[in-house]
mmCIF file of C-alpha atoms in Angstrom:
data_model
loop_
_atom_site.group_PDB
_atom_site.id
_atom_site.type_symbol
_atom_site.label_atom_id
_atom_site.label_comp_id
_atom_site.label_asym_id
_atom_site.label_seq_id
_atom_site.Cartn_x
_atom_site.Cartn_y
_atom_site.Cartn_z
ATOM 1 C CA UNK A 1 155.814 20.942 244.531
ATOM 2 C CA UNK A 2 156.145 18.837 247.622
ATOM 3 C CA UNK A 3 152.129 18.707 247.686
ATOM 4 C CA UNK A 4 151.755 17.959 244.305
ATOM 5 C CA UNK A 5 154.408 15.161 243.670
ATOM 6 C CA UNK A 6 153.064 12.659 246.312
ATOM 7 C CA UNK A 7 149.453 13.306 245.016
ATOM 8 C CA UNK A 8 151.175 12.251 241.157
ATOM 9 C CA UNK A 9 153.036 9.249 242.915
ATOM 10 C CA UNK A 10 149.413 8.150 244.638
ATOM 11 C CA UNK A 11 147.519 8.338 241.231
ATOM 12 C CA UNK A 12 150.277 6.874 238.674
ATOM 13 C CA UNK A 13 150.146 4.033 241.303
ATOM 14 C CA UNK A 14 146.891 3.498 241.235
ATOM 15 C CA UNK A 15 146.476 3.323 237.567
ATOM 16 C CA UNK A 16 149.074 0.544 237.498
ATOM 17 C CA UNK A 17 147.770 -1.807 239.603
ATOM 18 C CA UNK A 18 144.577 -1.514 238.097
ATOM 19 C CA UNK A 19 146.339 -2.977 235.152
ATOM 20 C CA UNK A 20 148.380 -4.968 236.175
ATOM 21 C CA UNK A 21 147.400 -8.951 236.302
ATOM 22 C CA UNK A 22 148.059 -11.059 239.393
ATOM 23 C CA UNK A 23 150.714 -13.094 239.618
ATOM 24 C CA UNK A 24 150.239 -17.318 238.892
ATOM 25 C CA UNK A 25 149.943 -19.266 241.881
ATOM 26 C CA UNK A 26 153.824 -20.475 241.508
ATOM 27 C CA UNK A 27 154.611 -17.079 242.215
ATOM 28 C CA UNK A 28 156.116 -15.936 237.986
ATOM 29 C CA UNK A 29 154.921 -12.264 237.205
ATOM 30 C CA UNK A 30 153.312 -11.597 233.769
ATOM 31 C CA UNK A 31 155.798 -11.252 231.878
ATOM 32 C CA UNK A 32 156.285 -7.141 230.333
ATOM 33 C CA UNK A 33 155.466 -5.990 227.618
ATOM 34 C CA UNK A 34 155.212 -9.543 226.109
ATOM 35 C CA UNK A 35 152.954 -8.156 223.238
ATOM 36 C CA UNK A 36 155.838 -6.034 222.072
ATOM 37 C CA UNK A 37 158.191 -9.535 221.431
ATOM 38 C CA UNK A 38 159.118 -10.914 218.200
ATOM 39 C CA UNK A 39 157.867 -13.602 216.222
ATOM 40 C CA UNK A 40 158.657 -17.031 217.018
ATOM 41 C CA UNK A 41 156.176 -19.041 215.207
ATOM 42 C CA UNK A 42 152.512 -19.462 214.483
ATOM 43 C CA UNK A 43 150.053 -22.716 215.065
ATOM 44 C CA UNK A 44 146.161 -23.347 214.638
ATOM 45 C CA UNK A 45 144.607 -26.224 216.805
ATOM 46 C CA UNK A 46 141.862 -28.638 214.485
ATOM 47 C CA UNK A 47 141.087 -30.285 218.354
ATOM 48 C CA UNK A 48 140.171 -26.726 220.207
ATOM 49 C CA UNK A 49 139.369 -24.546 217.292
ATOM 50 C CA UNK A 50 142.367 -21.812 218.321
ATOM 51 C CA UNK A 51 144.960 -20.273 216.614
ATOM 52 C CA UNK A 52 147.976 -18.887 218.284
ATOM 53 C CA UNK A 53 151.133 -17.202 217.688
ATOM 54 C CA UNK A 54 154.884 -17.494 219.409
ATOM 55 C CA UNK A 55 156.751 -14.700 220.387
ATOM 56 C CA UNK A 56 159.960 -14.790 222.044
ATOM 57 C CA UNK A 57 161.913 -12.218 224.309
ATOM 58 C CA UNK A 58 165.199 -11.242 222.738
ATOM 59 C CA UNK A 59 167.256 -14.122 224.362
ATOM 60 C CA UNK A 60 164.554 -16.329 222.523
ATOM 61 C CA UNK A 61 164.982 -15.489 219.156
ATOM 62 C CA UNK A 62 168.458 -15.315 219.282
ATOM 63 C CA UNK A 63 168.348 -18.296 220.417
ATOM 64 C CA UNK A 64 165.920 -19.758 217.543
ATOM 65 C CA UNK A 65 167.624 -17.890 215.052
ATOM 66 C CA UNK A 66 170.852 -19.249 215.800
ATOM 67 C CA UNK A 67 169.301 -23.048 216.084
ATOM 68 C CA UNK A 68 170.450 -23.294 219.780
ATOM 69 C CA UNK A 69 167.218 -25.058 220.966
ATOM 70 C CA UNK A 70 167.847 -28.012 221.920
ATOM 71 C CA UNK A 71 168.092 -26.689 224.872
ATOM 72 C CA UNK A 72 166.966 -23.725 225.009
ATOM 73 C CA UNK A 73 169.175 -21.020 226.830
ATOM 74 C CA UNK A 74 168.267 -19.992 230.505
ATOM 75 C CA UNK A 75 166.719 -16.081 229.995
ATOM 76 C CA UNK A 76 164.467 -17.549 227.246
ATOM 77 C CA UNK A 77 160.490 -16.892 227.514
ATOM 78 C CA UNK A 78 158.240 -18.017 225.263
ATOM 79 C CA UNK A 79 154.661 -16.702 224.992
ATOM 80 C CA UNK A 80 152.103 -18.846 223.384
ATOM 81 C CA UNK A 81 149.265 -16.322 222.761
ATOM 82 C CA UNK A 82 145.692 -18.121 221.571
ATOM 83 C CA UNK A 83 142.704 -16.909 220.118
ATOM 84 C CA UNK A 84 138.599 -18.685 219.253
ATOM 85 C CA UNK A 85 138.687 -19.322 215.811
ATOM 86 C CA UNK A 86 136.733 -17.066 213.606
ATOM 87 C CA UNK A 87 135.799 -16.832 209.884
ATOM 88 C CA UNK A 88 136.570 -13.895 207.521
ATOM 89 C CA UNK A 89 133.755 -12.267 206.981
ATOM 90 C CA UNK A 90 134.864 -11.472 203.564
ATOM 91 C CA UNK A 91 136.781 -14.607 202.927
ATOM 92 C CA UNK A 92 135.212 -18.325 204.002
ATOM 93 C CA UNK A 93 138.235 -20.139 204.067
ATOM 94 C CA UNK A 94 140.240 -18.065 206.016
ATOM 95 C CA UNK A 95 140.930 -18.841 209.541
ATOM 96 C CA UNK A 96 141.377 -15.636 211.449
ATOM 97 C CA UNK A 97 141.681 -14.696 215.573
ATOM 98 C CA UNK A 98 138.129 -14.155 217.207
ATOM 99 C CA UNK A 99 138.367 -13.597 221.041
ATOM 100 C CA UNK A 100 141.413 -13.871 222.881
ATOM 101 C CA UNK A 101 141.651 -16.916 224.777
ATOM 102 C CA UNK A 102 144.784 -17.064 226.908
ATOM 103 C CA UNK A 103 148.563 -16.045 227.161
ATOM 104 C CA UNK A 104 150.842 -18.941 228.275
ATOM 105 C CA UNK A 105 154.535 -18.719 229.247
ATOM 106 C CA UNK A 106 157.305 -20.468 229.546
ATOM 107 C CA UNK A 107 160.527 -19.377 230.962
ATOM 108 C CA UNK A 108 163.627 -21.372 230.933
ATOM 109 C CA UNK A 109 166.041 -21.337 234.079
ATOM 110 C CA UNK A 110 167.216 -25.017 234.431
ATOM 111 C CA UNK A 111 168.297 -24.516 238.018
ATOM 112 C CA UNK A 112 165.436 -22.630 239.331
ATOM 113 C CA UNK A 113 163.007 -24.698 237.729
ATOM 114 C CA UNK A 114 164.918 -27.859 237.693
ATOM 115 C CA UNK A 115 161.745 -30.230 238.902
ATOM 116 C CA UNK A 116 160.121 -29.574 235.925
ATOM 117 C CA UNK A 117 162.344 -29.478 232.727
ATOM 118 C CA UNK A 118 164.113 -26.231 233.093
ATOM 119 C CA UNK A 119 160.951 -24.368 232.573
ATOM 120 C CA UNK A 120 158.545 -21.756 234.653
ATOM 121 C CA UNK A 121 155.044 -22.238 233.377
ATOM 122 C CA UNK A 122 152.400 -19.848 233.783
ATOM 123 C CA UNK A 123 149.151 -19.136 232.114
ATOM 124 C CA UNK A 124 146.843 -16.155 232.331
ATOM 125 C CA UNK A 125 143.134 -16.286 230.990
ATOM 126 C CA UNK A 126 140.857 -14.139 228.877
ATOM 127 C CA UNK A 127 140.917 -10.199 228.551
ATOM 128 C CA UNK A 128 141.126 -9.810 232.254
ATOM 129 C CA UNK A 129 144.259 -11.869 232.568
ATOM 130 C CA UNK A 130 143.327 -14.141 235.315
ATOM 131 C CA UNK A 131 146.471 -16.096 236.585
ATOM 132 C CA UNK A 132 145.636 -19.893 235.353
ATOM 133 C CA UNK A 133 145.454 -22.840 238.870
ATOM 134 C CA UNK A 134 144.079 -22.765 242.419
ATOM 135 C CA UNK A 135 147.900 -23.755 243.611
ATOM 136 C CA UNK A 136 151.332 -24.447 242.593
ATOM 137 C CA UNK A 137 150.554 -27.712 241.072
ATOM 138 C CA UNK A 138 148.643 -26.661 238.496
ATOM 139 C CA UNK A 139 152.426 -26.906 236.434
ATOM 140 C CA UNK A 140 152.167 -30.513 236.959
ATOM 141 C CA UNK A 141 148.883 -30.318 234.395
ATOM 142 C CA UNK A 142 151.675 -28.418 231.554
ATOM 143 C CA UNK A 143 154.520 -30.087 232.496
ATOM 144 C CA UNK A 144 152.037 -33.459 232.166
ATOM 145 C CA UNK A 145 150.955 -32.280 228.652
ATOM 146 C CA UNK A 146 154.638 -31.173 227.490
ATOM 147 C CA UNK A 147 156.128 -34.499 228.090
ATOM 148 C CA UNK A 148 155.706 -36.078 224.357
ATOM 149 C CA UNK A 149 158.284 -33.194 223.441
ATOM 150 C CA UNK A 150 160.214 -34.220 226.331
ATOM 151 C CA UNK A 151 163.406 -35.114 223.732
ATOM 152 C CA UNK A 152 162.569 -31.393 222.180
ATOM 153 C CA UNK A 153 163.581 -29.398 225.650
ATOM 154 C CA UNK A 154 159.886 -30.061 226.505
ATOM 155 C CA UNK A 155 158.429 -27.416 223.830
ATOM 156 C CA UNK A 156 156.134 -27.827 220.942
ATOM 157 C CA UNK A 157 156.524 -24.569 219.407
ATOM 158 C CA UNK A 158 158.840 -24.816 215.674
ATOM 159 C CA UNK A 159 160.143 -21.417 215.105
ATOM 160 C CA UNK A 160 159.467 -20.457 211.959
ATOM 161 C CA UNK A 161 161.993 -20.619 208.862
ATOM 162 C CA UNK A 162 162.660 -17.189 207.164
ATOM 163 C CA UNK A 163 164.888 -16.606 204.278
ATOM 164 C CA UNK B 1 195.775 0.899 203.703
ATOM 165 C CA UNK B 2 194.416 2.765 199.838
ATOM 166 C CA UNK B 3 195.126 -0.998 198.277
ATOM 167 C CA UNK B 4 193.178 -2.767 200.983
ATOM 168 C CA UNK B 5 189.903 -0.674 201.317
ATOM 169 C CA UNK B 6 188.965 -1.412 197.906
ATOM 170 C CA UNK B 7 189.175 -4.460 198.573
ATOM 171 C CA UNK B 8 186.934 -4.890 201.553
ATOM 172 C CA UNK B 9 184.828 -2.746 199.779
ATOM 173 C CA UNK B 10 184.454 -4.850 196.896
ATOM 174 C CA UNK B 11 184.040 -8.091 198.979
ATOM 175 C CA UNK B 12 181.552 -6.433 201.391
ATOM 176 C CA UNK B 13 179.601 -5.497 198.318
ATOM 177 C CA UNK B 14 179.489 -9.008 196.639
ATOM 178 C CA UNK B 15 178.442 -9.948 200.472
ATOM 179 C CA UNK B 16 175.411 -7.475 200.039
ATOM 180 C CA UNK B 17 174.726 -8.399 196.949
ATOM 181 C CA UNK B 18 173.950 -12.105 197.600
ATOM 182 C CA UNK B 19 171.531 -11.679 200.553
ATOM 183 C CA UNK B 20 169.472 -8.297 198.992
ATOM 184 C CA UNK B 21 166.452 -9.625 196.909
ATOM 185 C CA UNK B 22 165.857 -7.844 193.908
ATOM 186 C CA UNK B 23 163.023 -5.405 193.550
ATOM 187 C CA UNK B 24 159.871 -6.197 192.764
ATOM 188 C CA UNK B 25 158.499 -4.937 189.261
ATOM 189 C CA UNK B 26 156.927 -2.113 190.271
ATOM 190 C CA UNK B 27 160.372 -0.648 191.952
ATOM 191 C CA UNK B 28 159.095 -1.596 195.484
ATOM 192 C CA UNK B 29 162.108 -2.784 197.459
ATOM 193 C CA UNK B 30 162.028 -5.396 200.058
ATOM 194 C CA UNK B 31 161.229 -3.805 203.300
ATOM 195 C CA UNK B 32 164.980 -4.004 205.416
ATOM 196 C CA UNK B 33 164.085 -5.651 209.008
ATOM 197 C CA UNK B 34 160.478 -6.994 208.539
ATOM 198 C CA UNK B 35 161.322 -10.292 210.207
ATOM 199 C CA UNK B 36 161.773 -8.101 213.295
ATOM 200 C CA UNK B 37 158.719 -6.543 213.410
ATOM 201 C CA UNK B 38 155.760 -6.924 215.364
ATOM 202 C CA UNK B 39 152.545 -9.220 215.694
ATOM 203 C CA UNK B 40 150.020 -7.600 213.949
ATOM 204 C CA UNK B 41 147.886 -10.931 213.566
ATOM 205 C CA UNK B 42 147.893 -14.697 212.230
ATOM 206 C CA UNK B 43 145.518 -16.663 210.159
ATOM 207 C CA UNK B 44 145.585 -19.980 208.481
ATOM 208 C CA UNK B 45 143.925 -20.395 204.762
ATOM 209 C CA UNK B 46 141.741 -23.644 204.437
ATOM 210 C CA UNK B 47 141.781 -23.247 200.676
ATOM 211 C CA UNK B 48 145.288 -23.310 200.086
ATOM 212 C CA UNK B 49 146.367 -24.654 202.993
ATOM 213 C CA UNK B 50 148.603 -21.800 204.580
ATOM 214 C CA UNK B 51 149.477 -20.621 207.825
ATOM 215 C CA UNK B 52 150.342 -16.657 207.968
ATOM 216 C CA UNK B 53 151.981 -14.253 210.614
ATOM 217 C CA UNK B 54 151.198 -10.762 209.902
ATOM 218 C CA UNK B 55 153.601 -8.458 211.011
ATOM 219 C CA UNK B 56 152.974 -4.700 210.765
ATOM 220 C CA UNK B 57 155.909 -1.306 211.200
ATOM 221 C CA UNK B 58 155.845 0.978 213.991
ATOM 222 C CA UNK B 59 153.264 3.021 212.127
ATOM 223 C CA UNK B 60 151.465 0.041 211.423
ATOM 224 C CA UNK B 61 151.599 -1.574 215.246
ATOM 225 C CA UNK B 62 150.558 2.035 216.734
ATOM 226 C CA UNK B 63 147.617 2.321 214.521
ATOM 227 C CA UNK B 64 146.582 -1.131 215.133
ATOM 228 C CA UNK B 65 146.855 -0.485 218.966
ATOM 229 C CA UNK B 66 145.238 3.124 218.406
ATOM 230 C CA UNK B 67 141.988 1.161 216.360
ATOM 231 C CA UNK B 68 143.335 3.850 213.930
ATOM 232 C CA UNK B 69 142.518 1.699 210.426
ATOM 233 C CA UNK B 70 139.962 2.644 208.207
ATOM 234 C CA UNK B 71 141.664 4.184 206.779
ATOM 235 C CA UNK B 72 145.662 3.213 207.717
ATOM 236 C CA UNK B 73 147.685 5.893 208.175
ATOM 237 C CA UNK B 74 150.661 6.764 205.372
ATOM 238 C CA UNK B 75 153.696 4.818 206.367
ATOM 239 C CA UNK B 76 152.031 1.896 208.007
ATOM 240 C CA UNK B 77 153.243 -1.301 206.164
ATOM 241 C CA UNK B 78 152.030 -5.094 206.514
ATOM 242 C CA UNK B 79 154.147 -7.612 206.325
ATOM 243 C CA UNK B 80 152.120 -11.164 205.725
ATOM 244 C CA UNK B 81 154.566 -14.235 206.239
ATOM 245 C CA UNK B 82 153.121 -17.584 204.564
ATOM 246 C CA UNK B 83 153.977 -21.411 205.308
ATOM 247 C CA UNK B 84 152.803 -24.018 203.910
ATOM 248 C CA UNK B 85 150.578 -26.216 206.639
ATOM 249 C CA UNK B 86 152.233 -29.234 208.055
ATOM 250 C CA UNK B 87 151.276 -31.600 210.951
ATOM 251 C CA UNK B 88 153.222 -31.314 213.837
ATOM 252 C CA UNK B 89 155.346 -34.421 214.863
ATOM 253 C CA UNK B 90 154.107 -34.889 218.601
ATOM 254 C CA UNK B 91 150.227 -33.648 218.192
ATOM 255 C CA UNK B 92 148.522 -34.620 215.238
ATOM 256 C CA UNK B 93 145.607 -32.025 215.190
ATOM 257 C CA UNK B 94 147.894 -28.763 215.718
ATOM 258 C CA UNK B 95 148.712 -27.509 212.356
ATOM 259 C CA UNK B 96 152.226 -25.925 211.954
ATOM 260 C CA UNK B 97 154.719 -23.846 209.402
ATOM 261 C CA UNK B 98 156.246 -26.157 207.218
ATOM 262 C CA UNK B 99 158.160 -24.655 204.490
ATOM 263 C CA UNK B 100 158.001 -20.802 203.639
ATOM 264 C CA UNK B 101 156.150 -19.863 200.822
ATOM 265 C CA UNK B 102 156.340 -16.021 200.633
ATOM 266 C CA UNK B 103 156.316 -12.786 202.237
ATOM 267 C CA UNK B 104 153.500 -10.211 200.863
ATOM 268 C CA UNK B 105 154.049 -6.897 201.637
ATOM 269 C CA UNK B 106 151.186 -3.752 201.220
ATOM 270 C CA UNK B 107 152.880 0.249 202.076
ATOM 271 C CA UNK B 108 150.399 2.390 202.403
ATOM 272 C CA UNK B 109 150.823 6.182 200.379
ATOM 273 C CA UNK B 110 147.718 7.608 199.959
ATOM 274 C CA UNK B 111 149.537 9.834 197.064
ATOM 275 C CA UNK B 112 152.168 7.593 195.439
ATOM 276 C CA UNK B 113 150.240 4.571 195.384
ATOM 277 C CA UNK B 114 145.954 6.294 194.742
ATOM 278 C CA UNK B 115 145.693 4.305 191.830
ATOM 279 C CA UNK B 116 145.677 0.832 193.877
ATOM 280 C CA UNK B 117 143.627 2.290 197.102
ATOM 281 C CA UNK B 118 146.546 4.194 198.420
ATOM 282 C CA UNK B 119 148.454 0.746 198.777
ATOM 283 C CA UNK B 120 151.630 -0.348 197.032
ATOM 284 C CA UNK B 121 152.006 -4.651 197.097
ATOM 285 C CA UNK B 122 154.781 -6.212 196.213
ATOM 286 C CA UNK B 123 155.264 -10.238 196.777
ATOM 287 C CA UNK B 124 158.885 -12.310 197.205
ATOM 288 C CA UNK B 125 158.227 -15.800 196.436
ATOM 289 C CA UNK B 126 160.185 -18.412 198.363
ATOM 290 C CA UNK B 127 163.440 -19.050 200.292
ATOM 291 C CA UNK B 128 165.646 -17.679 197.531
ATOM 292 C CA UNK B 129 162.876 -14.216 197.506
ATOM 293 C CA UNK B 130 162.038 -14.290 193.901
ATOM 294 C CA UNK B 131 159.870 -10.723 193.051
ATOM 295 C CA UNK B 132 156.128 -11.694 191.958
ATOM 296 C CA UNK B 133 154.738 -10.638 188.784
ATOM 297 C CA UNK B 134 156.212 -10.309 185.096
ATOM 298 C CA UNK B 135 156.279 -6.404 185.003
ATOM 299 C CA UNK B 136 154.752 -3.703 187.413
ATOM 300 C CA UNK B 137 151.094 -4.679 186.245
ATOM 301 C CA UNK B 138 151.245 -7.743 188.492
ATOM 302 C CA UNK B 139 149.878 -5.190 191.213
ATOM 303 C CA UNK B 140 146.711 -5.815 189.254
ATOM 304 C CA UNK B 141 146.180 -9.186 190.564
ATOM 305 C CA UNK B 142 147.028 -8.447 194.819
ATOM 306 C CA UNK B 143 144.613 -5.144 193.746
ATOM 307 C CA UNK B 144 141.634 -7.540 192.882
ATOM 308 C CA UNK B 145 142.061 -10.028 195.119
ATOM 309 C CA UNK B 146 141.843 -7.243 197.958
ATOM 310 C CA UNK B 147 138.591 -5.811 196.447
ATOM 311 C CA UNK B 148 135.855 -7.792 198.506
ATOM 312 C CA UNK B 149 137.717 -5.506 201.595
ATOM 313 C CA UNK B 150 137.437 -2.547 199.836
ATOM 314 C CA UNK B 151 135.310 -1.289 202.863
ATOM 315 C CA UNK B 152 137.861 -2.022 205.253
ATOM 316 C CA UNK B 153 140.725 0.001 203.132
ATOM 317 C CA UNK B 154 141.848 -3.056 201.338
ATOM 318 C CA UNK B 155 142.965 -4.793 204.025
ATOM 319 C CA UNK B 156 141.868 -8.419 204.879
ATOM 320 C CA UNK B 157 143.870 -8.348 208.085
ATOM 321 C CA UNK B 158 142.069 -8.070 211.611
ATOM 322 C CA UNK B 159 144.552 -7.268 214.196
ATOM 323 C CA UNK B 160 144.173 -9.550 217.385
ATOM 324 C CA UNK B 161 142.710 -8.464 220.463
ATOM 325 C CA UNK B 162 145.401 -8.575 223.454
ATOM 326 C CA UNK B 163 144.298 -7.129 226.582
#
């Protein structure tokens, strides 16, 4: 067993980091299992041709749920998943998620990330998840794009109303 | 104590009462916990001017993942969450959910439901989750409409490639 175990520990590590993605150049880890989140809220982009959904981790959606947004609670992440539009090939006027485009994060902790709203951003691109920026600053270009919801804790995303 | 649990009982029962939507015509009861389900897909209707989440089960999500569906498997269910299309405040050319429209549900028994492709549909219109359709034929309609995917087990839905 002592042969064996080592051997297991060797290849279970190996087929993690083959999966795993790298982590953006500000240092913030993909987020886990980030596909498994809830619903947040849903968008499609006329200027870029992408539609996306918003999930939120579970302080998130509490959070939304509750209308506590304004600000948001430190221990909420919000993942902004986009896709290429596509056409249903059975239905013209439907709008529906070709190739994935991107994941983008934001994760609120107003002390830690005080210089720029309260909020870690991060961005990973395409199937192979490659971490968005060549350095830290590249937050400057979301922070930058975030500020006309500045008075809205610096996010765009409306969760959705549900009865 | 035997004078006072009726009581709860009774006013926890009125409680229940005023959130549970009816049943749709066809006896098909609103699925309990959809809202917390997960991301199956999203899509956005040019001809009606709609923005959907679809949200699938646990069946549903592992046959998704699996590329398990043609056909689904029994006990999958899909969830598709409509808005009507509004601008959003801070970016004109991102559409965004404006107010809810529906929630369109299709449970998949190959036995209990072979008559409409192995699917039972039932639809709650609005906030207040009014049950679609004037008696159980209503199922005739959501059955037609889903014909052109036939080929695809009657499901319009693509679920969205995450790596």
């Amino acid at each position: 067993m002592n042969k064996i175990l080592p051997a297991f520990a060797i290849a279970f590590g190996c087929a993690l980091s083959a999966f795993a993605a790298d982590p953006a150049p500000n240092g913030i880890s993909l987020p886990d299992g980030y596909k498994d989140w809830r619903l947040l809220s849903v968008s499609q982009r006329t200027d870029n041709n992408t539609i996306r959904a918003i999930l939120g981790n579970d302080v998130a959606i509490k959070a939304a749920r509750d209308g506590k947004t304004n600000p948001w609670p430190d221990g909420a992440v919000l993942a902004k998943l986009a896709w290429k539009n596509a056409k249903h090939e059975k239905w013209d006027a439907a709008i529906v998620p070709g190739a994935f485009i991107q994941a983008e994060f934001m994760i609120k902790d107003g002390a830690k990330y005080a210089a720029t709203g309260g909020w870690g951003f991060a961005r990973w691109v395409g199937a192979e998840q490659k971490p968005y920026g060549k350095d830290a600053n590249f937050v400057q270009e979301c922070f930058g794009c975030h500020t006309p919801v500045k008075d809205r804790d610096w996010v765009f995303t409306h969760p959705v109303k549900l009865p």
